[in-house]
Amino acid sequence: MPANPIVDRYRRPLRNLRISVTDRCNLRCRYCMPEAEYVWLPRRDLLTFEEISALTDVFMSLGVDKVRVTGGEPLLRRDLPDLVAMLAGKPGLRDLAMTTNGVLLADNVVALKAAGLGRVTVSLDTLRAARSKTLSQRNTHASVLEGIASVAPAGFTGTKIDTVAMRGVNDDELVDLTEFGRTVPAEVRFIEYMDVGGATAWSPDLVLSRAEMLSRLTDHYGPITPLRNTDGAPADRFELPDGTTFGIVSSTTQPFCATCDRSRLTADGMWFRCLYAVEGTNLRDPLRDGASFEELRSLITGKWTTRDDRGAVERLAERDRTPFIPLATLKSNPHLEMHTRGG
Ligand code: SAM
Ligand code: SF4
Ligand code: SF4
């Protein structure tokens, strides 16, 4: 059985750990990595699979029972199925998922399933190849679609497709993507464009709000019914008149910080307790210096029990909102980037 989770200052439990296994990526999505050059984490600092596994054990002893493998692009990490197998073997882990851009998915999907991965989320912002090339700055759309098509035949269920919905960019595809999700089959989740670190091209004008998304989908489909959120995921779920479900992650206009149980471990072992946090806790150094299980436990406990982050709520209160972190600051600290801390 999972441990009783420790709770933070707002009584939010420590439950959900997102593990970034690399800061590298084979795409350059304009909402995440729009710049021409990036500063990468030194390779010697990257946690080994054994180190990731050891830290996961400590987190699990404090309440974590959901783990998501992410990045950067997680499938760029060599031998990723070996890590998945190590994590999948942990008793008490209720949910083991991965978020990927899908480019390398078709080649890895069978090994990932065999290793024990529970669920896959694939990011897909458009069904149009030319638009995908503009948005991701790479010509990989066919491989992504092939990756998505490979998931169900490999035996995965509960698949999700994550779409960052942006005004004037892909907001004319909400219906097409919803229809596409049905065929996969996968539940589509529309994510509001966030002004997180790395999103240097962000502007409020580009945000398509949850309210607008619902209004556009209602115009097409008719009345939409809100569903009760049963799995604690950040997406609010809805049902179309024909029973198709979809989600909206309204991090920008209606943040869900009040129930946020997630934290993020970077590929080099920095632990961030909010997507907007500017400071994290270095777990790699104590681990490599021989800290005991109990010492790591007490370090994590001290940080979580004093957590009072509500980054997205605080951003909402901001007037004249511009990108969260200036470019010069990002360049001096790659840990502030979304692709480093794992979305
Ligand atoms: N590379 C993988 C992928 O794209 O699925 C995993 C890492 S990526 C950082 C995780 C998620 O963050 C993706 O679904 C991506 O769309 C989302 N994301 C990145 N930048 C974002 C932004 N500025 N606003 C909203 N979502 C964003
Ligand atoms: Fe795009 Fe994911 Fe890569 Fe960011 S990390 S550029 S969202 S594929
Ligand atoms: Fe959680 Fe921070 Fe996101 Fe709010 S902004 S939901 S506290 S990670």
mmCIF file of N, CA, C and O in Angstrom, residues 1-7 13-15 56-66 91-94 293 297:
data_model
loop_
_atom_site.group_PDB
_atom_site.id
_atom_site.type_symbol
_atom_site.label_atom_id
_atom_site.label_comp_id
_atom_site.label_asym_id
_atom_site.label_seq_id
_atom_site.Cartn_x
_atom_site.Cartn_y
_atom_site.Cartn_z
ATOM 1 N N MET A 1 0.844 -1.206 0.000
ATOM 2 C CA MET A 1 0.000 0.000 0.000
ATOM 3 C C MET A 1 0.880 1.257 0.000
ATOM 4 O O MET A 1 1.910 1.299 0.651
ATOM 5 N N PRO A 2 0.453 2.318 -0.729
ATOM 6 C CA PRO A 2 1.229 3.550 -0.698
ATOM 7 C C PRO A 2 1.234 4.165 0.694
ATOM 8 O O PRO A 2 0.287 3.983 1.461
ATOM 9 N N ALA A 3 2.312 4.927 0.985
ATOM 10 C CA ALA A 3 2.403 5.581 2.295
ATOM 11 C C ALA A 3 1.368 6.690 2.389
ATOM 12 O O ALA A 3 0.924 7.223 1.388
ATOM 13 N N ASN A 4 0.983 7.034 3.631
ATOM 14 C CA ASN A 4 0.145 8.212 3.820
ATOM 15 C C ASN A 4 0.953 9.410 3.381
ATOM 16 O O ASN A 4 2.031 9.643 3.902
ATOM 17 N N PRO A 5 0.449 10.208 2.441
ATOM 18 C CA PRO A 5 1.289 11.291 1.938
ATOM 19 C C PRO A 5 1.501 12.401 2.958
ATOM 20 O O PRO A 5 0.598 12.705 3.738
ATOM 21 N N ILE A 6 2.693 12.970 2.928
ATOM 22 C CA ILE A 6 2.908 14.195 3.698
ATOM 23 C C ILE A 6 2.157 15.319 2.979
ATOM 24 O O ILE A 6 1.896 15.225 1.779
ATOM 25 N N VAL A 7 1.810 16.375 3.703
ATOM 26 C CA VAL A 7 1.052 17.466 3.090
ATOM 27 C C VAL A 7 1.795 18.792 3.259
ATOM 28 O O VAL A 7 2.611 18.953 4.170
ATOM 29 N N PRO A 13 -1.314 17.014 -0.770
ATOM 30 C CA PRO A 13 -0.434 15.861 -0.557
ATOM 31 C C PRO A 13 0.696 15.769 -1.584
ATOM 32 O O PRO A 13 0.597 16.296 -2.684
ATOM 33 N N LEU A 14 1.742 15.079 -1.204
ATOM 34 C CA LEU A 14 2.834 14.750 -2.141
ATOM 35 C C LEU A 14 2.450 13.428 -2.798
ATOM 36 O O LEU A 14 2.493 12.373 -2.162
ATOM 37 N N ARG A 15 2.022 13.473 -4.047
ATOM 38 C CA ARG A 15 1.486 12.257 -4.670
ATOM 39 C C ARG A 15 2.073 11.982 -6.046
ATOM 40 O O ARG A 15 2.207 10.851 -6.467
ATOM 41 N N THR A 56 13.158 7.810 -6.360
ATOM 42 C CA THR A 56 11.727 7.472 -6.442
ATOM 43 C C THR A 56 11.296 6.691 -5.202
ATOM 44 O O THR A 56 10.206 6.904 -4.666
ATOM 45 N N ASP A 57 12.152 5.790 -4.740
ATOM 46 C CA ASP A 57 11.820 5.036 -3.519
ATOM 47 C C ASP A 57 11.587 5.980 -2.340
ATOM 48 O O ASP A 57 10.665 5.789 -1.547
ATOM 49 N N VAL A 58 12.445 6.999 -2.245
ATOM 50 C CA VAL A 58 12.290 7.935 -1.123
ATOM 51 C C VAL A 58 10.959 8.688 -1.277
ATOM 52 O O VAL A 58 10.175 8.805 -0.335
ATOM 53 N N PHE A 59 10.696 9.176 -2.489
ATOM 54 C CA PHE A 59 9.432 9.895 -2.720
ATOM 55 C C PHE A 59 8.229 8.992 -2.431
ATOM 56 O O PHE A 59 7.240 9.422 -1.840
ATOM 57 N N MET A 60 8.331 7.733 -2.839
ATOM 58 C CA MET A 60 7.192 6.829 -2.623
ATOM 59 C C MET A 60 6.956 6.580 -1.141
ATOM 60 O O MET A 60 5.819 6.406 -0.700
ATOM 61 N N SER A 61 8.018 6.600 -0.373
ATOM 62 C CA SER A 61 7.846 6.362 1.069
ATOM 63 C C SER A 61 7.142 7.538 1.739
ATOM 64 O O SER A 61 6.699 7.450 2.882
ATOM 65 N N LEU A 62 7.030 8.669 0.998
ATOM 66 C CA LEU A 62 6.375 9.863 1.556
ATOM 67 C C LEU A 62 5.024 10.132 0.914
ATOM 68 O O LEU A 62 4.394 11.156 1.185
ATOM 69 N N GLY A 63 4.589 9.241 0.019
ATOM 70 C CA GLY A 63 3.231 9.382 -0.517
ATOM 71 C C GLY A 63 3.113 9.314 -2.025
ATOM 72 O O GLY A 63 2.001 9.159 -2.546
ATOM 73 N N VAL A 64 4.216 9.474 -2.768
ATOM 74 C CA VAL A 64 4.087 9.459 -4.230
ATOM 75 C C VAL A 64 3.598 8.089 -4.697
ATOM 76 O O VAL A 64 4.158 7.056 -4.312
ATOM 77 N N ASP A 65 2.513 8.108 -5.492
ATOM 78 C CA ASP A 65 2.061 6.844 -6.083
ATOM 79 C C ASP A 65 1.740 6.994 -7.569
ATOM 80 O O ASP A 65 1.228 6.084 -8.195
ATOM 81 N N LYS A 66 2.052 8.189 -8.107
ATOM 82 C CA LYS A 66 1.894 8.409 -9.546
ATOM 83 C C LYS A 66 3.189 8.996 -10.078
ATOM 84 O O LYS A 66 3.690 9.991 -9.519
ATOM 85 N N PRO A 91 6.347 -1.916 -5.971
ATOM 86 C CA PRO A 91 5.013 -2.122 -5.420
ATOM 87 C C PRO A 91 4.503 -0.784 -4.851
ATOM 88 O O PRO A 91 5.266 -0.048 -4.261
ATOM 89 N N GLY A 92 3.244 -0.488 -5.076
ATOM 90 C CA GLY A 92 2.691 0.755 -4.523
ATOM 91 C C GLY A 92 2.618 1.865 -5.560
ATOM 92 O O GLY A 92 2.009 2.896 -5.301
ATOM 93 N N LEU A 93 3.237 1.664 -6.728
ATOM 94 C CA LEU A 93 3.104 2.679 -7.766
ATOM 95 C C LEU A 93 1.804 2.410 -8.518
ATOM 96 O O LEU A 93 1.663 1.405 -9.199
ATOM 97 N N ARG A 94 0.835 3.330 -8.355
ATOM 98 C CA ARG A 94 -0.499 3.132 -8.936
ATOM 99 C C ARG A 94 -0.539 3.449 -10.407
ATOM 100 O O ARG A 94 -1.341 2.926 -11.161
ATOM 101 N N PHE A 293 18.844 6.921 3.191
ATOM 102 C CA PHE A 293 17.413 6.986 2.860
ATOM 103 C C PHE A 293 16.718 7.967 3.810
ATOM 104 O O PHE A 293 15.966 8.841 3.391
ATOM 105 N N ARG A 297 14.868 11.473 2.998
ATOM 106 C CA ARG A 297 13.466 11.564 3.402
ATOM 107 C C ARG A 297 13.223 12.850 4.198
ATOM 108 O O ARG A 297 12.257 13.562 3.990
#
